[in-house]
Amino acid sequence: MIKISEFQTKDVVNVANGKKLGNIGDIDINLQTGQIESLIILGAGKVLGLFGREEETVIPWRNIVKIGTDVILVRLNESE
């Protein structure tokens, strides 16, 4: 079993292009089943964190390829 706080320390990498997406900012959990529905990567801050953030990235649970000790590998196409 893994704790939510452990998820937040892992880097998220897209295996489709090798790009680091960031770190998990939030997790969407289905309260009826208790299962994780998706991971939410917060967008980077604009201009030194001022003036808002870029759009967040939502990664459906089905797109997670592997959860390792340091990284979470996901498959996310640019069109998603």
CSV table of N, CA, C and O in Angstrom, one decimal:
chain,number,residue,atom,x,y,z
A,1,MET,N,0.8,-1.2,0.0
A,1,MET,CA,0.0,0.0,0.0
A,1,MET,C,0.9,1.2,0.0
A,1,MET,O,2.0,1.2,0.6
A,2,ILE,N,0.4,2.3,-0.6
A,2,ILE,CA,1.2,3.5,-0.7
A,2,ILE,C,0.3,4.7,-0.2
A,2,ILE,O,-0.9,4.7,-0.4
A,3,LYS,N,1.0,5.6,0.5
A,3,LYS,CA,0.3,6.8,1.1
A,3,LYS,C,0.2,7.9,0.0
A,3,LYS,O,1.0,8.0,-0.8
A,4,ILE,N,-0.8,8.7,0.1
A,4,ILE,CA,-1.0,9.8,-0.8
A,4,ILE,C,0.2,10.8,-0.7
A,4,ILE,O,0.7,11.3,-1.7
A,5,SER,N,0.7,11.0,0.5
A,5,SER,CA,1.9,11.9,0.6
A,5,SER,C,3.1,11.3,-0.1
A,5,SER,O,3.9,12.1,-0.6
A,6,GLU,N,3.2,10.0,-0.3
A,6,GLU,CA,4.3,9.4,-1.1
A,6,GLU,C,4.1,9.7,-2.6
A,6,GLU,O,5.1,9.8,-3.3
A,7,PHE,N,2.9,9.7,-3.0
A,7,PHE,CA,2.6,10.0,-4.4
A,7,PHE,C,3.1,11.4,-4.8
A,7,PHE,O,3.6,11.7,-5.8
A,8,GLN,N,2.9,12.4,-3.9
A,8,GLN,CA,3.2,13.8,-4.1
A,8,GLN,C,4.7,14.0,-4.3
A,8,GLN,O,5.1,15.1,-4.8
A,9,THR,N,5.6,13.2,-3.8
A,9,THR,CA,7.0,13.4,-3.9
A,9,THR,C,7.6,12.8,-5.1
A,9,THR,O,8.8,13.1,-5.4
A,10,LYS,N,6.8,12.0,-5.9
A,10,LYS,CA,7.4,11.4,-7.1
A,10,LYS,C,7.2,12.3,-8.3
A,10,LYS,O,6.2,13.0,-8.4
A,11,ASP,N,8.2,12.2,-9.2
A,11,ASP,CA,8.1,12.9,-10.5
A,11,ASP,C,7.2,12.1,-11.4
A,11,ASP,O,7.2,10.9,-11.3
A,12,VAL,N,6.4,12.8,-12.2
A,12,VAL,CA,5.5,12.2,-13.2
A,12,VAL,C,6.2,12.4,-14.5
A,12,VAL,O,6.4,13.5,-14.9
A,13,VAL,N,6.4,11.3,-15.3
A,13,VAL,CA,7.1,11.4,-16.6
A,13,VAL,C,6.2,10.7,-17.6
A,13,VAL,O,5.6,9.6,-17.4
A,14,ASN,N,6.0,11.4,-18.8
A,14,ASN,CA,5.2,10.8,-19.9
A,14,ASN,C,6.1,9.9,-20.7
A,14,ASN,O,7.1,10.4,-21.3
A,15,VAL,N,5.8,8.6,-20.8
A,15,VAL,CA,6.6,7.7,-21.6
A,15,VAL,C,6.5,7.9,-23.1
A,15,VAL,O,7.3,7.4,-23.9
A,16,ALA,N,5.4,8.6,-23.5
A,16,ALA,CA,5.2,8.9,-24.9
A,16,ALA,C,6.3,9.8,-25.5
A,16,ALA,O,6.6,9.6,-26.7
A,17,ASN,N,6.8,10.7,-24.7
A,17,ASN,CA,7.8,11.7,-25.2
A,17,ASN,C,8.9,11.9,-24.2
A,17,ASN,O,9.8,12.7,-24.5
A,18,GLY,N,8.9,11.3,-23.1
A,18,GLY,CA,10.0,11.4,-22.1
A,18,GLY,C,10.0,12.7,-21.3
A,18,GLY,O,10.9,13.0,-20.6
A,19,LYS,N,8.9,13.5,-21.5
A,19,LYS,CA,8.9,14.8,-20.8
A,19,LYS,C,8.4,14.6,-19.3
A,19,LYS,O,7.5,13.9,-19.1
A,20,LYS,N,9.1,15.3,-18.5
A,20,LYS,CA,8.7,15.4,-17.1
A,20,LYS,C,7.5,16.4,-17.0
A,20,LYS,O,7.5,17.5,-17.4
A,21,LEU,N,6.4,15.8,-16.4
A,21,LEU,CA,5.1,16.6,-16.4
A,21,LEU,C,5.1,17.5,-15.1
A,21,LEU,O,4.4,18.5,-15.0
A,22,GLY,N,5.8,17.0,-14.0
A,22,GLY,CA,5.7,17.7,-12.8
A,22,GLY,C,5.5,16.7,-11.6
A,22,GLY,O,5.8,15.6,-11.7
A,23,ASN,N,4.9,17.3,-10.6
A,23,ASN,CA,4.5,16.5,-9.4
A,23,ASN,C,3.0,16.5,-9.2
A,23,ASN,O,2.4,17.5,-9.6
A,24,ILE,N,2.5,15.5,-8.5
A,24,ILE,CA,1.1,15.5,-8.2
A,24,ILE,C,0.7,16.5,-7.2
A,24,ILE,O,1.3,16.6,-6.2
A,25,GLY,N,-0.3,17.3,-7.6
A,25,GLY,CA,-0.8,18.3,-6.7
A,25,GLY,C,-2.1,17.9,-6.0
A,25,GLY,O,-2.4,18.3,-4.9
A,26,ASP,N,-2.8,17.0,-6.7
A,26,ASP,CA,-4.1,16.5,-6.1
A,26,ASP,C,-4.4,15.1,-6.7
A,26,ASP,O,-3.9,14.7,-7.7
A,27,ILE,N,-5.3,14.4,-6.1
A,27,ILE,CA,-5.8,13.1,-6.5
A,27,ILE,C,-7.3,13.1,-6.5
A,27,ILE,O,-7.9,13.5,-5.5
A,28,ASP,N,-7.9,12.6,-7.6
A,28,ASP,CA,-9.4,12.5,-7.7
A,28,ASP,C,-9.8,11.1,-7.2
A,28,ASP,O,-9.4,10.2,-7.9
A,29,ILE,N,-10.5,11.0,-6.2
A,29,ILE,CA,-10.9,9.7,-5.6
A,29,ILE,C,-12.4,9.6,-5.7
A,29,ILE,O,-13.2,10.5,-5.4
A,30,ASN,N,-12.9,8.4,-6.2
A,30,ASN,CA,-14.3,8.1,-6.2
A,30,ASN,C,-14.7,7.7,-4.8
A,30,ASN,O,-14.3,6.7,-4.3
A,31,LEU,N,-15.6,8.5,-4.2
A,31,LEU,CA,-16.0,8.3,-2.8
A,31,LEU,C,-16.8,7.0,-2.7
A,31,LEU,O,-16.9,6.4,-1.6
A,32,GLN,N,-17.5,6.6,-3.7
A,32,GLN,CA,-18.4,5.4,-3.7
A,32,GLN,C,-17.5,4.1,-3.6
A,32,GLN,O,-17.8,3.2,-2.8
A,33,THR,N,-16.5,4.1,-4.4
A,33,THR,CA,-15.7,2.9,-4.5
A,33,THR,C,-14.3,3.0,-3.7
A,33,THR,O,-13.7,1.9,-3.4
A,34,GLY,N,-13.9,4.2,-3.4
A,34,GLY,CA,-12.6,4.4,-2.8
A,34,GLY,C,-11.4,4.3,-3.7
A,34,GLY,O,-10.3,4.3,-3.2
A,35,GLN,N,-11.7,4.2,-5.0
A,35,GLN,CA,-10.6,4.0,-6.0
A,35,GLN,C,-10.2,5.4,-6.5
A,35,GLN,O,-11.0,6.3,-6.6
A,36,ILE,N,-8.9,5.5,-6.8
A,36,ILE,CA,-8.3,6.7,-7.5
A,36,ILE,C,-8.8,6.7,-8.9
A,36,ILE,O,-8.6,5.8,-9.7
A,37,GLU,N,-9.4,7.9,-9.3
A,37,GLU,CA,-9.9,8.0,-10.7
A,37,GLU,C,-8.8,8.7,-11.5
A,37,GLU,O,-8.7,8.3,-12.7
A,38,SER,N,-8.1,9.7,-11.0
A,38,SER,CA,-7.1,10.4,-11.8
A,38,SER,C,-6.1,11.1,-10.9
A,38,SER,O,-6.4,11.4,-9.7
A,39,LEU,N,-5.0,11.5,-11.5
A,39,LEU,CA,-4.0,12.2,-10.8
A,39,LEU,C,-4.0,13.6,-11.4
A,39,LEU,O,-4.2,13.8,-12.6
A,40,ILE,N,-3.8,14.7,-10.6
A,40,ILE,CA,-3.8,16.0,-11.1
A,40,ILE,C,-2.5,16.7,-10.9
A,40,ILE,O,-2.0,16.7,-9.8
A,41,ILE,N,-1.9,17.1,-12.0
A,41,ILE,CA,-0.6,17.8,-12.0
A,41,ILE,C,-0.8,19.2,-12.1
A,41,ILE,O,-1.5,19.7,-13.1
A,42,LEU,N,-0.4,20.0,-11.1
A,42,LEU,CA,-0.6,21.4,-11.2
A,42,LEU,C,0.3,22.1,-12.2
A,42,LEU,O,1.4,21.7,-12.4
A,43,GLY,N,-0.3,23.1,-12.9
A,43,GLY,CA,0.5,23.8,-13.9
A,43,GLY,C,1.6,24.7,-13.2
A,43,GLY,O,1.5,25.1,-12.0
A,44,ALA,N,2.6,24.9,-13.9
A,44,ALA,CA,3.7,25.8,-13.4
A,44,ALA,C,3.2,27.2,-13.2
A,44,ALA,O,2.4,27.7,-13.9
A,45,GLY,N,3.8,27.9,-12.2
A,45,GLY,CA,3.5,29.3,-12.0
A,45,GLY,C,4.0,30.2,-13.2
A,45,GLY,O,5.1,29.9,-13.7
A,46,LYS,N,3.3,31.1,-13.5
A,46,LYS,CA,3.7,32.1,-14.6
A,46,LYS,C,4.4,33.2,-14.0
A,46,LYS,O,4.1,33.7,-12.9
A,47,VAL,N,5.5,33.6,-14.6
A,47,VAL,CA,6.3,34.8,-14.1
A,47,VAL,C,6.6,34.7,-12.6
A,47,VAL,O,6.1,35.4,-11.8
A,48,LEU,N,7.5,33.8,-12.3
A,48,LEU,CA,7.9,33.6,-10.9
A,48,LEU,C,6.8,33.3,-9.9
A,48,LEU,O,6.8,33.7,-8.8
A,49,GLY,N,5.8,32.6,-10.4
A,49,GLY,CA,4.7,32.2,-9.5
A,49,GLY,C,3.6,33.3,-9.4
A,49,GLY,O,2.6,33.1,-8.7
A,50,LEU,N,3.9,34.5,-9.9
A,50,LEU,CA,2.9,35.6,-9.9
A,50,LEU,C,1.9,35.4,-11.1
A,50,LEU,O,2.1,34.7,-12.0
A,51,PHE,N,0.8,36.1,-11.0
A,51,PHE,CA,-0.1,36.2,-12.1
A,51,PHE,C,-0.7,34.8,-12.5
A,51,PHE,O,-0.9,34.5,-13.7
A,52,GLY,N,-1.0,34.0,-11.5
A,52,GLY,CA,-1.7,32.7,-11.8
A,52,GLY,C,-0.8,31.6,-12.2
A,52,GLY,O,0.4,31.6,-12.1
A,53,ARG,N,-1.5,30.5,-12.7
A,53,ARG,CA,-0.8,29.3,-13.1
A,53,ARG,C,-1.2,28.8,-14.4
A,53,ARG,O,-2.3,29.2,-14.9
A,54,GLU,N,-0.4,28.0,-15.0
A,54,GLU,CA,-0.8,27.4,-16.3
A,54,GLU,C,-1.9,26.3,-16.0
A,54,GLU,O,-2.1,26.0,-14.8
A,55,GLU,N,-2.5,25.8,-17.0
A,55,GLU,CA,-3.6,24.9,-16.8
A,55,GLU,C,-3.1,23.6,-16.2
A,55,GLU,O,-2.0,23.1,-16.5
A,56,GLU,N,-3.9,23.0,-15.3
A,56,GLU,CA,-3.5,21.7,-14.7
A,56,GLU,C,-3.7,20.6,-15.7
A,56,GLU,O,-4.4,20.7,-16.6
A,57,THR,N,-2.9,19.5,-15.5
A,57,THR,CA,-3.0,18.3,-16.3
A,57,THR,C,-3.7,17.2,-15.5
A,57,THR,O,-3.3,16.9,-14.4
A,58,VAL,N,-4.8,16.6,-16.1
A,58,VAL,CA,-5.5,15.5,-15.4
A,58,VAL,C,-5.1,14.2,-16.1
A,58,VAL,O,-5.2,14.1,-17.3
A,59,ILE,N,-4.6,13.3,-15.3
A,59,ILE,CA,-4.2,12.0,-15.9
A,59,ILE,C,-5.1,10.9,-15.4
A,59,ILE,O,-5.0,10.6,-14.2
A,60,PRO,N,-5.9,10.3,-16.2
A,60,PRO,CA,-6.8,9.2,-15.8
A,60,PRO,C,-6.0,8.0,-15.3
A,60,PRO,O,-4.9,7.8,-15.8
A,61,TRP,N,-6.5,7.3,-14.3
A,61,TRP,CA,-5.8,6.2,-13.7
A,61,TRP,C,-5.4,5.2,-14.8
A,61,TRP,O,-4.3,4.6,-14.7
A,62,ARG,N,-6.2,5.0,-15.8
A,62,ARG,CA,-5.9,4.0,-16.8
A,62,ARG,C,-4.7,4.3,-17.6
A,62,ARG,O,-4.1,3.5,-18.3
A,63,ASN,N,-4.2,5.6,-17.5
A,63,ASN,CA,-3.0,6.0,-18.3
A,63,ASN,C,-1.7,5.8,-17.5
A,63,ASN,O,-0.6,6.1,-18.0
A,64,ILE,N,-1.8,5.3,-16.3
A,64,ILE,CA,-0.6,5.1,-15.5
A,64,ILE,C,0.0,3.8,-15.9
A,64,ILE,O,-0.6,2.7,-15.9
A,65,VAL,N,1.3,3.8,-16.3
A,65,VAL,CA,2.0,2.6,-16.8
A,65,VAL,C,2.7,1.9,-15.6
A,65,VAL,O,2.5,0.7,-15.5
A,66,LYS,N,3.4,2.7,-14.8
A,66,LYS,CA,4.2,2.1,-13.7
A,66,LYS,C,4.4,3.1,-12.6
A,66,LYS,O,4.6,4.2,-12.9
A,67,ILE,N,4.3,2.6,-11.4
A,67,ILE,CA,4.6,3.5,-10.2
A,67,ILE,C,5.9,2.9,-9.6
A,67,ILE,O,5.9,1.8,-9.1
A,68,GLY,N,7.0,3.7,-9.7
A,68,GLY,CA,8.3,3.2,-9.2
A,68,GLY,C,8.6,3.9,-7.9
A,68,GLY,O,7.7,4.6,-7.3
A,69,THR,N,9.8,3.7,-7.4
A,69,THR,CA,10.2,4.3,-6.1
A,69,THR,C,10.4,5.8,-6.2
A,69,THR,O,10.1,6.5,-5.2
A,70,ASP,N,10.8,6.3,-7.4
A,70,ASP,CA,11.1,7.7,-7.5
A,70,ASP,C,10.2,8.4,-8.5
A,70,ASP,O,10.2,9.6,-8.6
A,71,VAL,N,9.6,7.6,-9.4
A,71,VAL,CA,8.9,8.2,-10.5
A,71,VAL,C,7.6,7.5,-10.8
A,71,VAL,O,7.5,6.3,-10.5
A,72,ILE,N,6.6,8.2,-11.4
A,72,ILE,CA,5.4,7.6,-11.9
A,72,ILE,C,5.4,7.8,-13.4
A,72,ILE,O,5.5,8.9,-13.9
A,73,LEU,N,5.4,6.6,-14.1
A,73,LEU,CA,5.4,6.7,-15.6
A,73,LEU,C,3.9,6.7,-16.1
A,73,LEU,O,3.1,5.8,-15.7
A,74,VAL,N,3.6,7.6,-17.0
A,74,VAL,CA,2.3,7.7,-17.5
A,74,VAL,C,2.3,7.7,-19.0
A,74,VAL,O,3.4,8.1,-19.6
A,75,ARG,N,1.3,7.3,-19.7
A,75,ARG,CA,1.2,7.5,-21.2
A,75,ARG,C,0.1,8.5,-21.5
A,75,ARG,O,-1.0,8.3,-21.2
A,76,LEU,N,0.6,9.6,-21.9
A,76,LEU,CA,-0.3,10.8,-22.2
A,76,LEU,C,0.0,11.3,-23.5
A,76,LEU,O,1.1,11.9,-23.8
A,77,ASN,N,-0.9,11.2,-24.5
A,77,ASN,CA,-0.7,11.8,-25.8
A,77,ASN,C,-1.0,13.3,-25.8
A,77,ASN,O,-1.7,13.7,-25.0
A,78,GLU,N,-0.3,14.0,-26.7
A,78,GLU,CA,-0.4,15.5,-26.7
A,78,GLU,C,-1.9,15.9,-26.9
A,78,GLU,O,-2.3,16.9,-26.5
A,79,SER,N,-2.7,15.1,-27.6
A,79,SER,CA,-4.0,15.4,-27.9
A,79,SER,C,-5.0,15.3,-26.7
A,79,SER,O,-6.1,15.8,-26.7
A,80,GLU,N,-4.5,14.6,-25.6
A,80,GLU,CA,-5.4,14.4,-24.5
A,80,GLU,C,-5.3,15.6,-23.5
A,80,GLU,O,-4.4,16.3,-23.5
